[in-house]
PDB file of C-alpha atoms in Angstrom:
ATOM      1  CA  UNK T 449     102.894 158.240  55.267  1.00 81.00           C
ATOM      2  CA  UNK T 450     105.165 156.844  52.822  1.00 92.00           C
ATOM      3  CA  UNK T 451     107.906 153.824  54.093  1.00 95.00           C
ATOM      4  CA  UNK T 452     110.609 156.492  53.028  1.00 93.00           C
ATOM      5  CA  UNK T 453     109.072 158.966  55.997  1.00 92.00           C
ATOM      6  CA  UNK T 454     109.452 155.734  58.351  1.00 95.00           C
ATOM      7  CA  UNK T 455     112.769 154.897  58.063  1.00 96.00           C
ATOM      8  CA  UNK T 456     115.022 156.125  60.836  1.00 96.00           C
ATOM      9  CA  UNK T 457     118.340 157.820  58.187  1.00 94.00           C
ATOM     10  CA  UNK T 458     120.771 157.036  61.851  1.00 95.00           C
ATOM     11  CA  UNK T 459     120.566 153.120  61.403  1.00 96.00           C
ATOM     12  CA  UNK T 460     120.605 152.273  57.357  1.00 98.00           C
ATOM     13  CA  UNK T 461     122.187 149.326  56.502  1.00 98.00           C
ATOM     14  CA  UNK T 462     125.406 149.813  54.958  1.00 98.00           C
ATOM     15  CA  UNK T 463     125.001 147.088  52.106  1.00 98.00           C
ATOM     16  CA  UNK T 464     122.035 146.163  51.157  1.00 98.00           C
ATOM     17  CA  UNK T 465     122.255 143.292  48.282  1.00 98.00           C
ATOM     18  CA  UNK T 466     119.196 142.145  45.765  1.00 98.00           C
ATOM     19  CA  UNK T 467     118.610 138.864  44.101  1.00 98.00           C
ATOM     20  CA  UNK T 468     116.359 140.079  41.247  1.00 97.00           C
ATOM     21  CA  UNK T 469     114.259 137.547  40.423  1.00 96.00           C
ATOM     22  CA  UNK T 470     111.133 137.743  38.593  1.00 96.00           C
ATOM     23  CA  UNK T 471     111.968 139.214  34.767  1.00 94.00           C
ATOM     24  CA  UNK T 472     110.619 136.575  33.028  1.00 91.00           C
ATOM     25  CA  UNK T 473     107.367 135.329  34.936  1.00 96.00           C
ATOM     26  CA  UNK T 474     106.666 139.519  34.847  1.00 95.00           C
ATOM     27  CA  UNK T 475     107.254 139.398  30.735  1.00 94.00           C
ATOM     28  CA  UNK T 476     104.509 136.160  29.958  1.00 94.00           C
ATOM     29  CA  UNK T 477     101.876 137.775  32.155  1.00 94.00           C
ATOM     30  CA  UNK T 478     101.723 140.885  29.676  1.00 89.00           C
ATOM     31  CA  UNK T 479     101.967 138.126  27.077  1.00 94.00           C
ATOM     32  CA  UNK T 480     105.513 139.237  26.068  1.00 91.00           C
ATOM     33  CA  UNK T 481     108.685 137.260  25.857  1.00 89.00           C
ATOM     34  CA  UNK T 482     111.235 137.197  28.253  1.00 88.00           C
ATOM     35  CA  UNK T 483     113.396 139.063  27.140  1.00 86.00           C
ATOM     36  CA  UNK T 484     110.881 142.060  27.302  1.00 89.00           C
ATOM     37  CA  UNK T 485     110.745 141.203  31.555  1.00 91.00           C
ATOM     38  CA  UNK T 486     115.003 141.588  31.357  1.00 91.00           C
ATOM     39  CA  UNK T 487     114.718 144.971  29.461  1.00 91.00           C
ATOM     40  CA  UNK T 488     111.837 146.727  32.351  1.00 92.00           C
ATOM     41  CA  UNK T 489     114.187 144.947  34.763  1.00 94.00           C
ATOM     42  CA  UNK T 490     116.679 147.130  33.804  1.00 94.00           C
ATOM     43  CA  UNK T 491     114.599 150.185  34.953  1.00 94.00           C
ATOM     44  CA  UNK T 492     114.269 149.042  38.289  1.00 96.00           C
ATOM     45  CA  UNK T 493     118.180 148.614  38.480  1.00 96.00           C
ATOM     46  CA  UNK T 494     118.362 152.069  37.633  1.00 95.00           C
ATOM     47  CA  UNK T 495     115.461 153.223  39.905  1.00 96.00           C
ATOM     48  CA  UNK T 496     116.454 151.116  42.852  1.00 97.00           C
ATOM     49  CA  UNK T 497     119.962 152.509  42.640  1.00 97.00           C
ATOM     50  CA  UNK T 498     119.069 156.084  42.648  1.00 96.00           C
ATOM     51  CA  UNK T 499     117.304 155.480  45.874  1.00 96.00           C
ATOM     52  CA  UNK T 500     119.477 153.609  47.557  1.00 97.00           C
ATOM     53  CA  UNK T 501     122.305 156.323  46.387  1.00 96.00           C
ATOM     54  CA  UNK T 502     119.877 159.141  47.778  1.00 95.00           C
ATOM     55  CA  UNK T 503     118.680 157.934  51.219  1.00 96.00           C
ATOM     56  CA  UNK T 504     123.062 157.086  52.036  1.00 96.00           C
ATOM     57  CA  UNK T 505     123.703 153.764  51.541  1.00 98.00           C
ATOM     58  CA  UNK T 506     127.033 152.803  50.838  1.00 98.00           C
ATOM     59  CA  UNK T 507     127.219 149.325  49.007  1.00 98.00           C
ATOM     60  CA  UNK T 508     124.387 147.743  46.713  1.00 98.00           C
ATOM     61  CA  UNK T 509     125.003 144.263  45.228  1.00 98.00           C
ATOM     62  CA  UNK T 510     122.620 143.303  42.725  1.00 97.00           C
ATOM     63  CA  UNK T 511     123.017 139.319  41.814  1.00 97.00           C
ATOM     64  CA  UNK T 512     122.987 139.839  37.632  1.00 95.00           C
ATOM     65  CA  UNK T 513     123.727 136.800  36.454  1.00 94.00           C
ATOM     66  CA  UNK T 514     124.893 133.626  37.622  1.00 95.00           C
ATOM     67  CA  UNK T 515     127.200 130.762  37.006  1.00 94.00           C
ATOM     68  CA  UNK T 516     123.863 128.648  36.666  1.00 94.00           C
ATOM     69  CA  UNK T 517     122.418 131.443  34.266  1.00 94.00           C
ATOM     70  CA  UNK T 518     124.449 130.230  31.708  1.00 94.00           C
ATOM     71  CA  UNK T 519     122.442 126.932  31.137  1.00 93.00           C
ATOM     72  CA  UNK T 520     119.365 129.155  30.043  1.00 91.00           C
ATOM     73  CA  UNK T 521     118.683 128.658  26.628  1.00 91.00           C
ATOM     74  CA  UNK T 522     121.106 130.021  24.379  1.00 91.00           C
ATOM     75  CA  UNK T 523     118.729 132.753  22.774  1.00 90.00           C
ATOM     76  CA  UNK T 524     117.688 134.317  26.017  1.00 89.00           C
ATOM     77  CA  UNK T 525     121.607 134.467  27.244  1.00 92.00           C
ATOM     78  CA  UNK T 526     122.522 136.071  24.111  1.00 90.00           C
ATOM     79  CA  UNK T 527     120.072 138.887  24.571  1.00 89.00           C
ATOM     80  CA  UNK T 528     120.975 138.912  28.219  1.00 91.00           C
ATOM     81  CA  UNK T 529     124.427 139.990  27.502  1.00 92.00           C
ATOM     82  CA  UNK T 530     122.895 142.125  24.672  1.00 92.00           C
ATOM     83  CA  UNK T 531     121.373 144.193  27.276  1.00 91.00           C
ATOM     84  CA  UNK T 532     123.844 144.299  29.427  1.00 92.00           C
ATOM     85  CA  UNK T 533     126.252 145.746  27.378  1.00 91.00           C
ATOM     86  CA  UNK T 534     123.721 148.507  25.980  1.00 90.00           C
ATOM     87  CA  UNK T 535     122.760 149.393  29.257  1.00 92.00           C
ATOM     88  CA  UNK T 536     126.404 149.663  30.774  1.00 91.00           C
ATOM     89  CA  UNK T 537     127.093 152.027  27.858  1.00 89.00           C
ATOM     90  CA  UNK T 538     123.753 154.362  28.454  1.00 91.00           C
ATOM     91  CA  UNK T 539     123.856 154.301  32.184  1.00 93.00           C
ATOM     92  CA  UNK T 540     127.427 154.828  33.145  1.00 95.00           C
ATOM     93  CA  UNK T 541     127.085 159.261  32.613  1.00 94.00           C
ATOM     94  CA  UNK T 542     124.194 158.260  34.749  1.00 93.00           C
ATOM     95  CA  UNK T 543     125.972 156.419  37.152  1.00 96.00           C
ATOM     96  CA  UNK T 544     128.994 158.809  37.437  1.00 96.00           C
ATOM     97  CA  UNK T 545     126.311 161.722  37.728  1.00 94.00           C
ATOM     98  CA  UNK T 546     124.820 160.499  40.820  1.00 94.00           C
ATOM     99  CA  UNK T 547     128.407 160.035  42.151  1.00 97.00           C
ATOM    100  CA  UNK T 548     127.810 155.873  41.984  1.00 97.00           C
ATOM    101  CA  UNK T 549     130.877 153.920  41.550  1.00 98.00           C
ATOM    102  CA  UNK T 550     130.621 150.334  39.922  1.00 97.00           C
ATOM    103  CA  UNK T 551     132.731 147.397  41.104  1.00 98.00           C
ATOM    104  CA  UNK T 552     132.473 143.801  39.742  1.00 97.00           C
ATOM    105  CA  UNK T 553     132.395 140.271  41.282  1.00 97.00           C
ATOM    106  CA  UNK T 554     132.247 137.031  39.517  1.00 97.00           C
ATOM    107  CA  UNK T 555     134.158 135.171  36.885  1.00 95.00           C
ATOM    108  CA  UNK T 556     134.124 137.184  33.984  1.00 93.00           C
ATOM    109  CA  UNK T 557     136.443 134.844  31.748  1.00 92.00           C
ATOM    110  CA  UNK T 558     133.186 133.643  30.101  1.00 88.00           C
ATOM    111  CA  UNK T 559     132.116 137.486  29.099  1.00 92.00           C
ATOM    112  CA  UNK T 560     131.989 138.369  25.765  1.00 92.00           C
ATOM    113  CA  UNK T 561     134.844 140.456  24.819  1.00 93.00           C
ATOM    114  CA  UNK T 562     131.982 143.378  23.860  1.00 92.00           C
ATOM    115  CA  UNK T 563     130.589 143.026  28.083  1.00 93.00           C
ATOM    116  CA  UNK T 564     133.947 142.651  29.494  1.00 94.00           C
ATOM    117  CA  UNK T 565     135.300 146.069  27.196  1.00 94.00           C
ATOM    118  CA  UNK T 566     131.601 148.182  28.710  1.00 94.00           C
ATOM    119  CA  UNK T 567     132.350 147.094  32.208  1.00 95.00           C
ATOM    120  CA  UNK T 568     136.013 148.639  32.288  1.00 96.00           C
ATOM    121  CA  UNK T 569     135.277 151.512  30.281  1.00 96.00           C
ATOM    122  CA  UNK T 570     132.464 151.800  33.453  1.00 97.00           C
ATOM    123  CA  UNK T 571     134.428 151.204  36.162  1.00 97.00           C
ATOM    124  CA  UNK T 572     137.643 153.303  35.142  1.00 97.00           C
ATOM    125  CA  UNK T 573     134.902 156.697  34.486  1.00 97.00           C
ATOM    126  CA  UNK T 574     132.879 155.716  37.504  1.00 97.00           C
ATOM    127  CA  UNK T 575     136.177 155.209  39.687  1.00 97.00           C
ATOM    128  CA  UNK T 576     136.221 158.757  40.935  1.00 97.00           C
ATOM    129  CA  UNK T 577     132.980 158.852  42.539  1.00 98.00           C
ATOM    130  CA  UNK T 578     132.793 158.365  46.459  1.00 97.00           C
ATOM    131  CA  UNK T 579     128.955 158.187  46.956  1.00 97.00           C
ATOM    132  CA  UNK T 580     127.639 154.844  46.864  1.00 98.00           C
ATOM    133  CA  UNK T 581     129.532 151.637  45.495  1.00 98.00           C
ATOM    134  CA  UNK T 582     127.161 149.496  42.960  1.00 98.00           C
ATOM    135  CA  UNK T 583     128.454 145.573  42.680  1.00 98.00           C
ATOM    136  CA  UNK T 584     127.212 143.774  40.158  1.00 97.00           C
ATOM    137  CA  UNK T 585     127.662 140.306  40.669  1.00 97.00           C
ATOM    138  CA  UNK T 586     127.962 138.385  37.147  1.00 96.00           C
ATOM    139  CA  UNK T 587     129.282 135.267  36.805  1.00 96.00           C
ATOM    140  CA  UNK T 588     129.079 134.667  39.876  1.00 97.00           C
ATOM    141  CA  UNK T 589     127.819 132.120  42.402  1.00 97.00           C
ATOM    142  CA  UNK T 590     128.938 131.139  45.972  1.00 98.00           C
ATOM    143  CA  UNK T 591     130.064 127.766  45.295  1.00 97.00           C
ATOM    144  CA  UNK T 592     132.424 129.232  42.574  1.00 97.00           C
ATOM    145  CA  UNK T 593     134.047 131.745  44.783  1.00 98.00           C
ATOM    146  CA  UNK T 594     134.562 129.517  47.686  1.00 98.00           C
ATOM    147  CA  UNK T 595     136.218 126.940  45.811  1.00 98.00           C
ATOM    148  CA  UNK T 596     138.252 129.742  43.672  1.00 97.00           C
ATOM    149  CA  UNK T 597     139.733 130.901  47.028  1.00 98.00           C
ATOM    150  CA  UNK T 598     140.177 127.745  48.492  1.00 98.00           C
ATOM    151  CA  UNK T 599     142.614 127.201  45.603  1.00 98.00           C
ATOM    152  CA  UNK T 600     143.766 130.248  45.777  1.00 98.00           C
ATOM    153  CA  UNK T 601     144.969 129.463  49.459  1.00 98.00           C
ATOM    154  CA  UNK T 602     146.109 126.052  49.083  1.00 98.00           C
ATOM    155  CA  UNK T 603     148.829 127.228  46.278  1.00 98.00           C
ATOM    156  CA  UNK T 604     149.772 130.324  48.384  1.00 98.00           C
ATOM    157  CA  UNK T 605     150.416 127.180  51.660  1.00 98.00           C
ATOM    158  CA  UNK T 606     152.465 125.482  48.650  1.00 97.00           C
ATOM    159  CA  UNK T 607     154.505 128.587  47.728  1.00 97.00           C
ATOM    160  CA  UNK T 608     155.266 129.129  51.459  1.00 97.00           C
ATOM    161  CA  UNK T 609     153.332 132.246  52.116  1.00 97.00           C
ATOM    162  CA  UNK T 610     151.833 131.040  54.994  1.00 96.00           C
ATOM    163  CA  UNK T 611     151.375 127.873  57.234  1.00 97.00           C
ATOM    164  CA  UNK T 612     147.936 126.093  57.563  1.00 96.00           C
ATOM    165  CA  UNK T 613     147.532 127.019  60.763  1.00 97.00           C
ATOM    166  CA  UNK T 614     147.708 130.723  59.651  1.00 97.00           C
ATOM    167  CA  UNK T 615     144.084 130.413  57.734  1.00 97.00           C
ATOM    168  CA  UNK T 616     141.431 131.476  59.837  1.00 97.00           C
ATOM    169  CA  UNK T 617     137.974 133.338  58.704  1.00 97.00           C
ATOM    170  CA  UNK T 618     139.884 136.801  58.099  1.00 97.00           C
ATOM    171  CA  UNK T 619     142.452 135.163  56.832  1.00 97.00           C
ATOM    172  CA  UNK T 620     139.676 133.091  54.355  1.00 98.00           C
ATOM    173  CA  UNK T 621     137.981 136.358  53.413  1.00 98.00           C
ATOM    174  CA  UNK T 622     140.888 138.258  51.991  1.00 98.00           C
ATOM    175  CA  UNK T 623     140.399 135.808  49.167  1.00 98.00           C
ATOM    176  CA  UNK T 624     137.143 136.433  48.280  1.00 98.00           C
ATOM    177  CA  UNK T 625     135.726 137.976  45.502  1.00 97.00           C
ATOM    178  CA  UNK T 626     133.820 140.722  48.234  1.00 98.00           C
ATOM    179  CA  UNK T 627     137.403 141.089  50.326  1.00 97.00           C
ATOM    180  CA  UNK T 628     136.513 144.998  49.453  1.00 97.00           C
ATOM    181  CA  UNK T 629     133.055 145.283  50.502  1.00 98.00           C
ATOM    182  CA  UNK T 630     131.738 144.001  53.902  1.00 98.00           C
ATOM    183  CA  UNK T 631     129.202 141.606  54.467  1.00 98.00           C
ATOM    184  CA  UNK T 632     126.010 142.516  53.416  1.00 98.00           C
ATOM    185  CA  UNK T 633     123.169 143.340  56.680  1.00 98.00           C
ATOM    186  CA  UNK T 634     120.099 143.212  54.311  1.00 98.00           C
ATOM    187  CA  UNK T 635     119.526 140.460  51.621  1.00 98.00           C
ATOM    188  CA  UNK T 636     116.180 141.181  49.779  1.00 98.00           C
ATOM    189  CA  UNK T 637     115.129 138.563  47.003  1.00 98.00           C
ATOM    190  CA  UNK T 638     112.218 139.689  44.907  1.00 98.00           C
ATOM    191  CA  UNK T 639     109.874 137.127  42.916  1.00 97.00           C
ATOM    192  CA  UNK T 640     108.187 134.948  45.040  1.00 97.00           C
ATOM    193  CA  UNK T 641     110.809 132.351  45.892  1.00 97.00           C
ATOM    194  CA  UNK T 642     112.452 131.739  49.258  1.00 97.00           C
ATOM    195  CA  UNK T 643     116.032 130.846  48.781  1.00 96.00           C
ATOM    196  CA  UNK T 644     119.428 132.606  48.323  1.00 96.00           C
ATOM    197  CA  UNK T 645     120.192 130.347  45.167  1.00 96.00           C
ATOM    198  CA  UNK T 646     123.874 129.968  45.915  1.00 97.00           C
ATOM    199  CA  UNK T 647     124.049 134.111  46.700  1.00 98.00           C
ATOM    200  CA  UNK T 648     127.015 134.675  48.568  1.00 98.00           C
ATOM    201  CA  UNK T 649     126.822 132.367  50.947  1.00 98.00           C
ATOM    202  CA  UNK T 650     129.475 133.033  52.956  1.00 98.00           C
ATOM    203  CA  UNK T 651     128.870 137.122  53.146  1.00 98.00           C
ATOM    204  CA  UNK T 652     124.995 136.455  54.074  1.00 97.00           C
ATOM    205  CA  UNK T 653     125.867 134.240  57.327  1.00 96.00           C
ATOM    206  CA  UNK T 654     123.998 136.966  59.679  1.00 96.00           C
ATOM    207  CA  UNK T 655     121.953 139.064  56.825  1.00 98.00           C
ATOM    208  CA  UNK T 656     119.016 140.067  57.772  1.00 98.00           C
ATOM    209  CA  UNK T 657     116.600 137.991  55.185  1.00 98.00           C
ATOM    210  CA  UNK T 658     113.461 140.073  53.277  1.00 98.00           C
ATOM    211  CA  UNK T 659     111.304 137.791  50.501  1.00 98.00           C
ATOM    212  CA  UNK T 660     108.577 139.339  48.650  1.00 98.00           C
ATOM    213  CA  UNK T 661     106.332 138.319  45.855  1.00 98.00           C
ATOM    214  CA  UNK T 662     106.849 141.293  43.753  1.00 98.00           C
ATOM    215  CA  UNK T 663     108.584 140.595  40.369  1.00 98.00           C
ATOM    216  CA  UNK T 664     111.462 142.818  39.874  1.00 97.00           C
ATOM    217  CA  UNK T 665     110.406 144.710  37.241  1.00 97.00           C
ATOM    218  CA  UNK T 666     107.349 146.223  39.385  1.00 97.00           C
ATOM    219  CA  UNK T 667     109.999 146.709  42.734  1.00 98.00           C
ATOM    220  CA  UNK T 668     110.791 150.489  42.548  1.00 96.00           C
ATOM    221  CA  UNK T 669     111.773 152.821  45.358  1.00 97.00           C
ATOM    222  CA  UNK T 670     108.648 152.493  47.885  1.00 97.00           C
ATOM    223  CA  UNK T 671     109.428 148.518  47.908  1.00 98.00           C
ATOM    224  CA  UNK T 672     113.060 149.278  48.902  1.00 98.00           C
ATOM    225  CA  UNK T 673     112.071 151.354  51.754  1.00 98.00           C
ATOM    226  CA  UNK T 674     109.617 148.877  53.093  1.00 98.00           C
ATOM    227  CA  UNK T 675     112.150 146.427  53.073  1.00 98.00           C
ATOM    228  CA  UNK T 676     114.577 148.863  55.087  1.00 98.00           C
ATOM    229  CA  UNK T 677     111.688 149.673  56.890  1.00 97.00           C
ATOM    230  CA  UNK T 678     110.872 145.923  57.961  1.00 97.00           C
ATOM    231  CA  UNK T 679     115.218 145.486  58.581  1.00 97.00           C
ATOM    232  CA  UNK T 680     115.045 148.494  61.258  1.00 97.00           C
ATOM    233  CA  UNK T 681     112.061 146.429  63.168  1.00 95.00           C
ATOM    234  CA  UNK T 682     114.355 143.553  63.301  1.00 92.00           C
ATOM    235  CA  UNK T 683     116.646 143.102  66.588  1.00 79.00           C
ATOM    236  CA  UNK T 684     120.255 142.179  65.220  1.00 75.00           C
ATOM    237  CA  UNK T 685     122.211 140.009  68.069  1.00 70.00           C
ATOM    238  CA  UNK T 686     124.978 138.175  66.545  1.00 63.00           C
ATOM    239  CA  UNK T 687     124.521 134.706  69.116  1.00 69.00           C
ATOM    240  CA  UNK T 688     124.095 137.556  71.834  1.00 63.00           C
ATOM    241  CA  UNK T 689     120.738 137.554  74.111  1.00 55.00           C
ATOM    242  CA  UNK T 690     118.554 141.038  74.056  1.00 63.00           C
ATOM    243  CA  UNK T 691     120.255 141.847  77.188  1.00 58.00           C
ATOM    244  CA  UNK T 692     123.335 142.289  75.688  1.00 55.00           C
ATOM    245  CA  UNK T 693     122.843 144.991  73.303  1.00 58.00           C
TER     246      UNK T 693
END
């Protein structure tokens, strides 16, 4: 029996969100560069949205590219935003056929004109579709965004909008890049590694946490069903006792 027969389709999670990690270690054990490990990574972006689109989930944040990312070598982040551009232009039909809408978080003001022109042209055909909403986060890290909306707070106290003792955590969240989306309940990072490597920090405070040693090109459909799989085992209290629930 497959982990897609397992899952129970009443108790999804209604965002799941990815850190894909793994391109490049995947790439130099087929002796290729890394670059090759970005471009099969792309398949599993495509295959792992597809499935998550079929079984009904409603949000899907895949973590892109980071603020971090762009202290890579200047080569690889070149081809990285290469890539990204092709593959917004061939996968949006895609995208819109499978009724997927795309949404963006991050600070973009460091895009190349080229990325930044693919991901509106996406987002303005893809805006009709009510199936399930694909974030990519690019740009982006959770130290960035905090301290963007902290700013963006303090000058709205200045202006008079509101008085300090007016900001509480709802209050805090409507500045946020995610103040659309809620909080994800299952973070899975592929690759090996077990941290969230400054992965929305604030969103992920009762996540549900999956690690596995699978590189991201190799994680296809069966590995995101395990991983649902595994979340629908877990028991989900929120500071509550067993009893409660």
């Amino acid at each position: 029996m497959s982990y897609q027969d397992k899952i129970d389709k009443s108790a999804l999670p209604k965002h799941i969100a990815i850190i894909m990690d793994g391109n490049g270690r995947w790439a130099k054990q087929q002796g290729k560069e890394r670059s090759y490990g970005h471009q099969y990574g792309v398949k599993s972006v495509r295959k792992i949205t597809e499935a998550a689109a079929k079984i009904g989930i409603d949000y899907l944040t895949l973590y892109t590219f980071s603020t971090e990312n762009w202290n890579r070598p200047e080569q690889e982040v070149e081809a990285l935003m290469s890539l990204l551009a092709y593959a917004l232009e061939k996968e949006t039909d895609t995208l819109k056929q499978n009724n997927v809408r795309l949404r963006i978080i991050g600070d973009l003001s460091q895009m190349p004109v080229s990325v930044k022109e693919a991901l509106e042209k996406s987002m303005v055909i893809t805006s009709v579709c009510t199936g399930l909403t694909l974030i990519l986060a690019l740009s982006y890290s959770s130290r960035w965004e905090i301290v963007h909306a902290v700013r963006q707070i303090a000058a709205a106290v200045q202006n008079g909008e509101f008085s300090v003792e007016a900001i509480d955590t709802k209050k805090f969240e409507t500045y946020l890049n995610t103040k659309d989306f809620p909080d994800p309940d299952l973070l899975i990072r592929t690759g090996g590694e077990i941290r969230i490597s400054n992965f929305l920090l604030w969103q992920s405070a009762y996540s549900e946490l999956y690690f596995t040693d699978e590189y991201w090109p190799d994680f296809r459909e069966e590995s995101l069903y395990k991983a649902i799989y595994e979340y629908q085992r877990r028991e989900r209290r929120f500071g509550k006792i067993s009893e409660q629930l």
